[in-house]
Short mmCIF file of C-alpha atoms in Angstrom, two decimals:
data_model
loop_
_atom_site.label_atom_id
_atom_site.label_comp_id
_atom_site.label_asym_id
_atom_site.label_seq_id
_atom_site.Cartn_x
_atom_site.Cartn_y
_atom_site.Cartn_z
CA MET A 1 85.46 -6.85 41.35
CA LYS A 2 83.73 -5.57 38.24
CA LYS A 3 81.29 -2.71 38.65
CA VAL A 4 77.84 -3.37 37.17
CA ALA A 5 75.11 -0.75 36.85
CA ILE A 6 71.48 -1.84 36.77
CA ILE A 7 69.08 0.81 35.45
CA GLY A 8 65.49 0.40 36.63
CA GLY A 9 63.97 -0.72 39.91
CA GLY A 10 61.06 -2.84 38.70
CA ILE A 11 60.90 -6.62 39.06
CA SER A 12 63.41 -7.08 36.22
CA GLY A 13 66.06 -4.83 37.73
CA LEU A 14 65.53 -6.16 41.26
CA SER A 15 65.74 -9.81 40.19
CA THR A 16 68.89 -9.00 38.20
CA LEU A 17 70.40 -7.50 41.33
CA HIS A 18 69.43 -10.59 43.31
CA PHE A 19 70.97 -13.03 40.85
CA LEU A 20 74.23 -11.05 40.75
CA ARG A 21 74.47 -10.81 44.52
CA ARG A 22 73.34 -14.36 45.18
CA ARG A 23 75.43 -16.17 42.57
CA HIS A 24 78.38 -13.94 41.74
CA SER A 25 79.04 -11.75 44.77
CA ASP A 26 82.76 -12.54 44.52
CA LYS A 27 83.03 -11.18 40.95
CA TYR A 28 80.63 -8.25 40.60
CA HIS A 29 79.72 -5.16 42.56
CA PRO A 30 76.24 -4.21 41.35
CA THR A 31 74.42 -0.91 41.94
CA LEU A 32 70.78 -0.43 40.98
CA PHE A 33 69.55 3.04 39.97
CA GLU A 34 65.84 3.94 40.06
CA LYS A 35 64.74 7.44 39.09
CA GLU A 36 61.58 7.32 41.22
CA SER A 37 61.58 7.45 45.01
CA ARG A 38 59.86 4.04 45.15
CA LEU A 39 60.71 0.66 43.65
CA GLY A 40 58.51 -1.81 41.84
CA GLY A 41 57.42 -0.08 38.63
CA THR A 42 53.82 -1.15 37.99
CA ILE A 43 53.93 -3.49 40.99
CA GLY A 44 52.47 -1.90 44.09
CA THR A 45 49.84 -2.59 46.74
CA ASP A 46 47.44 -0.31 48.58
CA ARG A 47 46.41 -1.55 52.05
CA LYS A 48 43.60 0.61 53.38
CA ASP A 49 40.21 0.25 55.08
CA GLY A 50 40.55 -3.52 55.18
CA PHE A 51 41.18 -3.77 51.41
CA ILE A 52 44.38 -5.02 49.80
CA SER A 53 44.54 -3.71 46.23
CA ASP A 54 47.33 -4.34 43.73
CA TRP A 55 48.22 -1.46 41.43
CA GLY A 56 49.13 -3.49 38.34
CA PRO A 57 49.89 -7.21 38.21
CA ASN A 58 48.22 -9.19 40.98
CA GLY A 59 50.33 -12.34 40.94
CA PHE A 60 52.22 -14.90 38.88
CA LEU A 61 51.59 -18.43 37.68
CA ASP A 62 53.38 -21.02 39.82
CA LYS A 63 54.51 -23.05 36.79
CA VAL A 64 58.04 -21.56 36.65
CA PRO A 65 60.51 -23.12 39.13
CA LEU A 66 62.92 -20.17 38.87
CA THR A 67 60.39 -17.73 40.33
CA LEU A 68 59.61 -20.05 43.22
CA GLN A 69 63.34 -20.54 43.77
CA LEU A 70 63.86 -16.78 43.91
CA VAL A 71 61.06 -16.42 46.46
CA SER A 72 62.67 -19.19 48.51
CA GLU A 73 66.08 -17.51 48.36
CA LEU A 74 64.47 -14.31 49.61
CA GLY A 75 63.06 -16.26 52.55
CA ILE A 76 59.40 -15.45 51.97
CA ASP A 77 58.02 -18.87 50.95
CA ASP A 78 55.75 -18.84 53.98
CA LEU A 79 54.08 -15.65 52.72
CA LEU A 80 53.04 -17.15 49.37
CA GLU A 81 49.32 -17.42 48.76
CA PRO A 82 48.00 -19.58 45.90
CA ALA A 83 44.63 -18.72 44.43
CA ASN A 84 41.63 -20.30 46.09
CA PRO A 85 40.94 -23.55 44.17
CA LYS A 86 37.22 -22.88 44.59
CA ALA A 87 37.59 -19.77 42.42
CA GLU A 88 38.45 -21.55 39.18
CA LYS A 89 35.26 -20.76 37.26
CA ARG A 90 35.92 -18.34 34.43
CA TYR A 91 33.29 -16.57 32.37
CA ILE A 92 32.90 -14.74 29.08
CA TYR A 93 30.22 -12.08 28.72
CA ARG A 94 28.27 -12.41 25.49
CA ASN A 95 24.74 -11.57 24.43
CA LYS A 96 24.05 -9.83 27.77
CA LYS A 97 24.93 -12.90 29.83
CA LEU A 98 27.90 -14.46 31.58
CA HIS A 99 28.77 -17.89 30.17
CA GLU A 100 31.02 -20.25 32.11
CA ILE A 101 34.01 -21.59 30.17
CA ASN A 102 33.81 -25.30 30.97
CA PRO A 103 37.06 -27.24 30.37
CA SER A 104 35.06 -30.38 29.56
CA PRO A 105 34.77 -30.57 25.73
CA PRO A 106 31.23 -32.04 25.77
CA LYS A 107 29.98 -29.37 28.18
CA PHE A 108 31.77 -26.59 26.31
CA LEU A 109 30.34 -27.71 22.98
CA SER A 110 26.84 -27.72 24.43
CA SER A 111 27.21 -24.19 25.82
CA PRO A 112 25.24 -21.38 24.12
CA LEU A 113 28.35 -19.17 24.29
CA ILE A 114 29.02 -19.92 20.61
CA SER A 115 26.36 -20.61 18.02
CA LEU A 116 25.80 -24.12 16.70
CA ARG A 117 27.37 -23.11 13.42
CA GLY A 118 30.34 -21.61 15.24
CA ARG A 119 30.82 -24.78 17.28
CA ALA A 120 30.72 -26.91 14.15
CA ARG A 121 33.37 -24.69 12.56
CA LEU A 122 35.49 -24.93 15.70
CA MET A 123 35.38 -28.73 15.63
CA GLY A 124 36.29 -28.59 11.96
CA GLU A 125 39.72 -27.34 13.05
CA PHE A 126 40.76 -30.99 13.04
CA PHE A 127 40.53 -30.99 9.22
CA ILE A 128 42.03 -27.57 8.46
CA LYS A 129 45.37 -27.87 6.70
CA ALA A 130 48.42 -26.43 8.46
CA LYS A 131 50.11 -23.28 7.19
CA THR A 132 52.98 -24.19 4.89
CA ASN A 133 55.11 -21.03 5.01
CA ASP A 134 57.15 -19.72 7.93
CA ASP A 135 55.76 -16.18 7.95
CA ASP A 136 54.70 -14.63 11.23
CA GLU A 137 50.95 -14.27 11.67
CA SER A 138 48.72 -12.15 13.85
CA ILE A 139 46.97 -13.92 16.71
CA PHE A 140 43.56 -13.16 15.20
CA ASP A 141 44.45 -14.35 11.71
CA PHE A 142 45.79 -17.60 13.13
CA ALA A 143 42.72 -18.14 15.31
CA GLN A 144 40.28 -17.27 12.53
CA ARG A 145 42.06 -19.63 10.14
CA ARG A 146 42.10 -22.49 12.64
CA ILE A 147 38.83 -22.21 14.61
CA GLY A 148 36.70 -19.75 12.66
CA ARG A 149 35.83 -16.09 13.03
CA GLU A 150 33.11 -16.44 15.67
CA ALA A 151 35.25 -18.52 18.03
CA ALA A 152 38.21 -16.22 17.43
CA GLU A 153 36.19 -13.12 18.32
CA THR A 154 34.52 -14.78 21.31
CA LEU A 155 37.37 -16.76 22.85
CA ILE A 156 40.70 -15.42 21.61
CA VAL A 157 40.10 -11.66 21.37
CA PRO A 158 39.03 -11.26 25.04
CA MET A 159 41.91 -13.47 26.19
CA VAL A 160 44.38 -11.26 24.32
CA SER A 161 42.85 -8.06 25.71
CA GLY A 162 42.85 -9.58 29.21
CA ILE A 163 46.51 -10.63 29.12
CA TYR A 164 48.15 -8.02 26.89
CA GLY A 165 45.58 -5.24 26.75
CA GLY A 166 46.26 -5.79 23.08
CA ASP A 167 44.66 -5.91 19.66
CA ALA A 168 44.63 -9.54 18.48
CA GLN A 169 44.70 -8.36 14.86
CA LYS A 170 48.06 -6.65 15.40
CA LEU A 171 49.89 -8.82 17.93
CA SER A 172 52.36 -11.45 16.74
CA LEU A 173 51.40 -15.06 17.40
CA ARG A 174 55.07 -16.09 17.38
CA ALA A 175 55.97 -13.49 19.99
CA CYS A 176 52.92 -13.89 22.25
CA PHE A 177 51.87 -17.53 21.97
CA PRO A 178 54.70 -19.44 20.26
CA ILE A 179 53.36 -22.75 21.56
CA MET A 180 50.26 -22.35 19.35
CA GLU A 181 52.45 -22.03 16.29
CA GLU A 182 54.48 -25.07 17.36
CA MET A 183 51.34 -27.14 17.95
CA GLU A 184 50.19 -26.53 14.40
CA LYS A 185 53.64 -27.08 12.97
CA ASN A 186 54.26 -30.34 14.84
CA HIS A 187 50.78 -31.86 14.71
CA GLY A 188 48.97 -30.08 11.89
CA SER A 189 46.08 -29.14 14.18
CA LEU A 190 45.48 -27.69 17.63
CA ILE A 191 43.00 -30.44 18.43
CA LYS A 192 45.44 -33.15 17.35
CA ALA A 193 48.16 -31.48 19.41
CA MET A 194 45.94 -31.32 22.50
CA ILE A 195 45.07 -35.01 22.12
CA ALA A 196 48.76 -35.85 21.89
CA ARG A 197 49.58 -33.71 24.92
CA LYS A 198 46.82 -35.37 26.93
CA LYS A 199 48.20 -38.83 26.07
CA GLN A 200 51.58 -37.66 27.35
CA GLY A 201 50.00 -36.46 30.58
CA SER A 202 50.42 -32.74 29.87
CA LYS A 203 47.88 -30.30 31.27
CA GLY A 204 46.70 -26.99 29.96
CA GLY A 205 45.32 -25.66 26.72
CA PRO A 206 46.83 -24.24 23.52
CA VAL A 207 48.63 -21.49 25.41
CA GLY A 208 50.51 -24.03 27.53
CA PRO A 209 50.26 -25.23 31.13
CA GLN A 210 48.35 -22.65 33.09
CA GLY A 211 49.65 -23.14 36.61
CA ARG A 212 47.89 -21.53 39.53
CA LEU A 213 47.82 -17.80 40.09
CA THR A 214 49.94 -17.07 43.15
CA SER A 215 50.56 -13.93 45.17
CA PHE A 216 51.51 -13.04 48.74
CA LYS A 217 49.25 -12.82 51.76
CA ASN A 218 49.60 -9.07 51.96
CA GLY A 219 49.67 -8.33 48.22
CA LEU A 220 52.27 -8.62 45.45
CA ASN A 221 54.26 -5.64 46.72
CA THR A 222 55.53 -7.92 49.49
CA LEU A 223 58.06 -9.14 46.94
CA ILE A 224 59.29 -5.61 46.18
CA GLU A 225 59.46 -4.69 49.88
CA THR A 226 61.60 -7.77 50.53
CA PHE A 227 64.03 -6.87 47.75
CA GLU A 228 64.33 -3.34 49.12
CA LYS A 229 65.10 -4.49 52.67
CA LYS A 230 67.57 -7.15 51.57
CA TYR A 231 69.53 -5.03 49.09
CA PHE A 232 69.13 -1.59 50.63
CA ASN A 233 72.85 -0.82 50.36
CA ASP A 234 72.97 -1.68 46.65
CA ILE A 235 70.00 0.47 45.60
CA LYS A 236 69.99 4.18 44.83
CA SER A 237 66.44 5.48 44.48
CA GLY A 238 65.63 8.95 43.20
CA MET A 239 68.73 8.87 40.99
CA GLU A 240 67.97 9.27 37.30
CA VAL A 241 70.29 8.05 34.56
CA ILE A 242 69.98 10.24 31.46
CA ALA A 243 72.52 8.66 29.08
CA ILE A 244 74.70 5.62 28.52
CA ARG A 245 78.01 6.30 26.80
CA LYS A 246 80.64 3.85 25.59
CA ILE A 247 84.19 4.37 26.78
CA ASN A 248 87.26 2.30 26.00
CA ASP A 249 87.14 -0.04 28.96
CA GLY A 250 83.41 -0.04 29.70
CA PHE A 251 80.58 2.46 29.96
CA GLU A 252 79.90 5.86 31.44
CA LEU A 253 76.55 6.70 32.97
CA ASN A 254 75.39 10.29 33.02
CA PHE A 255 72.99 11.31 35.78
CA LYS A 256 70.54 14.16 36.02
CA PHE A 257 71.96 15.82 39.12
CA THR A 258 75.21 14.04 39.98
CA PRO A 259 78.57 13.50 38.23
CA ALA A 260 79.04 10.72 35.70
CA GLU A 261 80.31 7.31 36.82
CA LYS A 262 82.14 4.52 35.01
CA TYR A 263 81.04 0.88 34.96
CA ASP A 264 82.38 -2.32 33.47
CA ALA A 265 78.90 -3.46 32.44
CA VAL A 266 75.41 -1.99 32.23
CA ILE A 267 72.15 -3.90 32.46
CA CYS A 268 69.24 -1.75 31.36
CA ALA A 269 65.99 -2.88 33.00
CA ALA A 270 64.07 0.29 32.13
CA PRO A 271 61.03 0.17 29.80
CA ALA A 272 61.95 0.06 26.10
CA TYR A 273 60.92 3.69 25.50
CA ALA A 274 63.13 4.81 28.41
CA ALA A 275 65.98 2.60 27.19
CA SER A 276 65.62 4.28 23.80
CA ALA A 277 66.23 7.70 25.36
CA LEU A 278 69.23 6.41 27.30
CA THR A 279 70.93 4.93 24.22
CA GLY A 280 70.37 7.87 21.86
CA GLU A 281 74.00 9.03 22.08
CA LEU A 282 75.34 5.47 22.13
CA ASN A 283 73.80 4.31 18.85
CA ASP A 284 70.95 5.93 16.94
CA GLU A 285 69.83 2.69 15.26
CA LEU A 286 69.65 0.90 18.62
CA SER A 287 67.68 3.76 20.08
CA GLN A 288 65.20 3.68 17.20
CA LEU A 289 64.82 -0.09 17.52
CA LEU A 290 63.89 0.23 21.19
CA SER A 291 61.46 3.09 20.51
CA SER A 292 59.70 0.98 17.87
CA ILE A 293 58.25 -1.30 20.56
CA PRO A 294 54.80 0.22 21.21
CA TYR A 295 53.02 0.35 24.57
CA ALA A 296 49.33 0.34 25.43
CA SER A 297 47.82 2.35 28.25
CA ILE A 298 45.70 0.52 30.81
CA THR A 299 43.57 1.55 33.77
CA VAL A 300 42.90 -0.75 36.72
CA ALA A 301 40.05 -0.03 39.12
CA CYS A 302 39.55 -1.80 42.45
CA PHE A 303 35.98 -1.47 43.73
CA GLY A 304 34.63 -2.64 47.07
CA TYR A 305 30.95 -3.51 47.43
CA LYS A 306 28.83 -4.99 50.18
CA SER A 307 28.27 -8.58 49.08
CA GLU A 308 24.54 -8.38 49.84
CA TYR A 309 24.10 -5.89 47.01
CA ILE A 310 25.42 -8.23 44.26
CA GLU A 311 23.02 -10.66 42.63
CA HIS A 312 25.49 -12.78 40.65
CA ASP A 313 27.38 -15.58 42.39
CA LEU A 314 31.03 -14.49 42.72
CA SER A 315 32.48 -17.91 43.53
CA GLY A 316 34.77 -17.80 40.53
CA PHE A 317 37.77 -16.06 38.99
CA GLY A 318 36.02 -13.40 36.93
CA PHE A 319 35.05 -12.64 33.35
CA LEU A 320 36.33 -11.23 30.07
CA ILE A 321 34.38 -9.40 27.38
CA PRO A 322 34.79 -9.72 23.59
CA ARG A 323 35.21 -6.35 21.91
CA ASN A 324 31.95 -6.67 19.95
CA GLN A 325 29.63 -6.76 22.99
CA ASP A 326 28.90 -3.04 23.43
CA LYS A 327 30.83 -2.81 26.70
CA ARG A 328 33.89 -0.67 27.28
CA ILE A 329 35.50 -2.56 30.18
CA LEU A 330 37.81 -5.44 29.20
CA GLY A 331 36.78 -7.67 32.07
CA SER A 332 36.79 -8.05 35.83
CA ILE A 333 38.61 -10.26 38.31
CA TRP A 334 36.87 -11.18 41.56
CA THR A 335 39.86 -10.54 43.79
CA SER A 336 38.22 -11.35 47.13
CA SER A 337 37.12 -14.73 45.78
CA ILE A 338 40.61 -15.56 44.49
CA PHE A 339 42.65 -14.50 47.53
CA PHE A 340 41.57 -14.48 51.15
CA GLY A 341 41.66 -11.28 53.17
CA ARG A 342 41.51 -8.88 50.21
CA SER A 343 38.37 -7.20 51.55
CA PRO A 344 36.63 -6.77 54.91
CA MET A 345 33.99 -9.21 56.13
CA ASN A 346 30.73 -9.15 54.15
CA MET A 347 32.36 -7.16 51.35
CA VAL A 348 33.88 -8.08 47.99
CA GLN A 349 36.61 -6.55 45.86
CA LEU A 350 36.27 -6.42 42.07
CA ARG A 351 39.32 -5.59 39.97
CA THR A 352 38.31 -4.25 36.57
CA MET A 353 40.32 -3.15 33.53
CA ILE A 354 39.70 -0.66 30.74
CA GLY A 355 41.76 0.72 27.87
CA GLY A 356 44.48 -1.19 26.08
CA ALA A 357 45.36 -0.98 22.41
CA THR A 358 41.72 -1.12 21.27
CA ASP A 359 40.62 1.79 23.49
CA PRO A 360 43.56 4.19 23.92
CA GLU A 361 41.28 7.14 24.73
CA ALA A 362 40.15 5.54 28.01
CA ILE A 363 43.31 6.76 29.75
CA ASN A 364 42.03 10.34 29.34
CA LEU A 365 38.84 9.77 31.36
CA THR A 366 38.72 11.45 34.76
CA ASP A 367 38.43 9.36 37.91
CA ASP A 368 34.80 10.43 38.29
CA GLU A 369 34.03 9.42 34.71
CA LEU A 370 35.80 6.09 35.18
CA THR A 371 34.01 5.39 38.45
CA ALA A 372 30.62 6.00 36.84
CA LEU A 373 31.48 3.90 33.78
CA PHE A 374 32.90 0.98 35.77
CA HIS A 375 29.96 0.94 38.17
CA ARG A 376 27.37 1.16 35.40
CA GLU A 377 28.79 -1.71 33.35
CA LEU A 378 29.55 -3.92 36.36
CA SER A 379 26.02 -3.34 37.63
CA GLU A 380 24.52 -4.34 34.30
CA ILE A 381 26.56 -7.55 34.20
CA LEU A 382 26.54 -8.62 37.86
CA GLY A 383 23.31 -7.10 39.11
CA ILE A 384 24.82 -4.66 41.59
CA LYS A 385 22.21 -2.64 43.46
CA ASN A 386 24.28 -0.03 45.29
CA GLU A 387 27.23 2.31 44.83
CA PRO A 388 30.75 1.08 45.72
CA ASP A 389 31.98 1.77 49.25
CA TYR A 390 35.62 1.63 48.19
CA VAL A 391 37.28 2.90 44.99
CA LYS A 392 40.93 2.84 43.94
CA ILE A 393 41.93 3.71 40.38
CA PHE A 394 45.41 3.15 38.95
CA LYS A 395 46.33 4.60 35.55
CA TRP A 396 49.29 3.42 33.48
CA LEU A 397 49.93 5.64 30.45
CA LYS A 398 52.46 3.20 29.01
CA GLY A 399 51.45 0.14 30.92
CA ILE A 400 51.90 -2.90 28.68
CA PRO A 401 54.38 -3.43 25.81
CA GLN A 402 52.78 -4.70 22.62
CA PHE A 403 54.45 -7.53 20.72
CA VAL A 404 53.12 -6.51 17.32
CA MET A 405 53.94 -8.21 14.03
CA GLY A 406 57.68 -8.21 13.46
CA HIS A 407 58.53 -8.28 17.16
CA PRO A 408 60.64 -11.49 16.95
CA ASP A 409 62.85 -9.82 14.32
CA LYS A 410 63.30 -6.82 16.61
CA ILE A 411 64.56 -9.09 19.39
CA LYS A 412 67.06 -10.71 17.01
CA LYS A 413 68.38 -7.26 16.11
CA LEU A 414 68.59 -6.34 19.78
CA MET A 415 70.76 -9.40 20.38
CA GLU A 416 73.04 -8.24 17.56
CA PHE A 417 73.44 -4.86 19.24
CA GLU A 418 74.29 -6.56 22.54
CA SER A 419 77.08 -8.36 20.64
CA LYS A 420 78.34 -5.05 19.20
CA PHE A 421 78.50 -3.52 22.69
CA PRO A 422 79.92 -6.21 24.99
CA GLY A 423 78.85 -5.58 28.56
CA LEU A 424 75.54 -3.92 27.63
CA TYR A 425 72.37 -5.94 28.22
CA PHE A 426 68.63 -5.33 28.16
CA THR A 427 66.03 -6.95 30.36
CA GLY A 428 62.39 -6.21 31.12
CA ASN A 429 58.92 -7.10 29.95
CA ALA A 430 59.28 -5.59 26.48
CA TYR A 431 61.29 -8.40 24.94
CA ASP A 432 60.42 -12.05 25.66
CA GLY A 433 57.20 -11.84 27.69
CA ILE A 434 55.20 -9.39 29.78
CA GLY A 435 54.57 -11.51 32.89
CA LEU A 436 56.48 -11.53 36.15
CA ASN A 437 57.83 -15.00 35.36
CA ASP A 438 59.06 -13.81 31.94
CA CYS A 439 60.91 -10.88 33.52
CA ILE A 440 62.66 -13.09 36.06
CA ILE A 441 63.66 -15.66 33.44
CA ARG A 442 65.16 -13.00 31.17
CA SER A 443 67.02 -11.34 34.04
CA GLU A 444 68.55 -14.66 35.07
CA LYS A 445 69.59 -15.25 31.45
CA VAL A 446 71.18 -11.79 31.23
CA VAL A 447 73.21 -12.44 34.38
CA SER A 448 74.34 -15.80 32.97
CA ASN A 449 75.34 -14.15 29.68
CA LEU A 450 77.29 -11.49 31.55
CA ASN A 451 79.13 -14.10 33.57
CA ASP A 452 79.82 -16.28 30.54
CA ALA A 453 81.26 -13.32 28.64
CA SER A 454 83.39 -12.42 31.63
CA ASN A 455 84.85 -15.93 31.68
CA ASP A 456 85.78 -15.91 27.97
#
């Protein structure tokens, strides 16, 4: 039995542990090390006063079979909760008003969200020539080139800040939304590509099939709690790895308070900046590569209000805000409309975000300052007439990795380093995608690569 160390107890490390134990229990003896006393990383759930509030991510899209398979293997299918289909309306705040994003092209094109000139430019995308070189491009530059500046600022920028907490002018299209690049490359136009996809029966927009947001009846931390119960004997919490060293027949892990241990393979599921510190003695170039992946801070606030004090209809998903609308919050999700039981009777829960790459100073605001800011801007947008009865604020100093220009080349180099150090692998949300699905897919791939290498 080969000894495998997994560093990091977030969703990536825990799913790696699951795949090793579930599929290769006869070949590998895995041990997961987490420096904190709790597991889950940014995944967590507060359950208090009738509110269920997620700390970071609040679910996953049900479009990836592997994630649903993992949930089934854990035996918690019956606890899954898909988003309420009646909460599909999404809004963008512009010109002091919430505008519904209607998926019907005629209705969207008649919406005042974008000016008549901007709509005409958007429809002109059909005639814009495709890019001829293979250079990477920022998301904003791509969007501005294809659909015009106004549509890019109004539609794409808030989507990027809502998903990545990122700056659309710095993030790599190829790393974040590769399907957009492929649509232009294969069809010459996003509109032509969408027409072709519709003829083939495909659903979803330029960023691919959306799926339905899905969580668990008692919050996303149900998944982490299940991992912990199932693999209790394979997990060592409160045990910090401080260095990875290469030895002749494997690797040596150095710990903060306990003696070093030897392992045949190491799977690092820590954030890229933490992985950089761990590999400093192993290889300086590898360490620098990992440290070059930037992170954006993000703050999530969960507010509870009496529903009678909110003027705007909350029978929808929520809203996003373009960065040129004189508002500091990035947007708000109407949690109690999306999932049942997230707030007490006659109350609502609003989940609002601030910060990201375009507002790094927001992380320095005190809780009192944040509470006042969130309440003021939400009140202006939704017509809230009273103070919140419930407030939970979660700050993440390095919350979301940023796939800036050049990120695909960094991942290629990382793969080269994995080849130079057989038995060393990296998984997490800093490489192929930031979502829960992305983490699980990469972890499954890492386990497959480890097993394939072992069989060679």
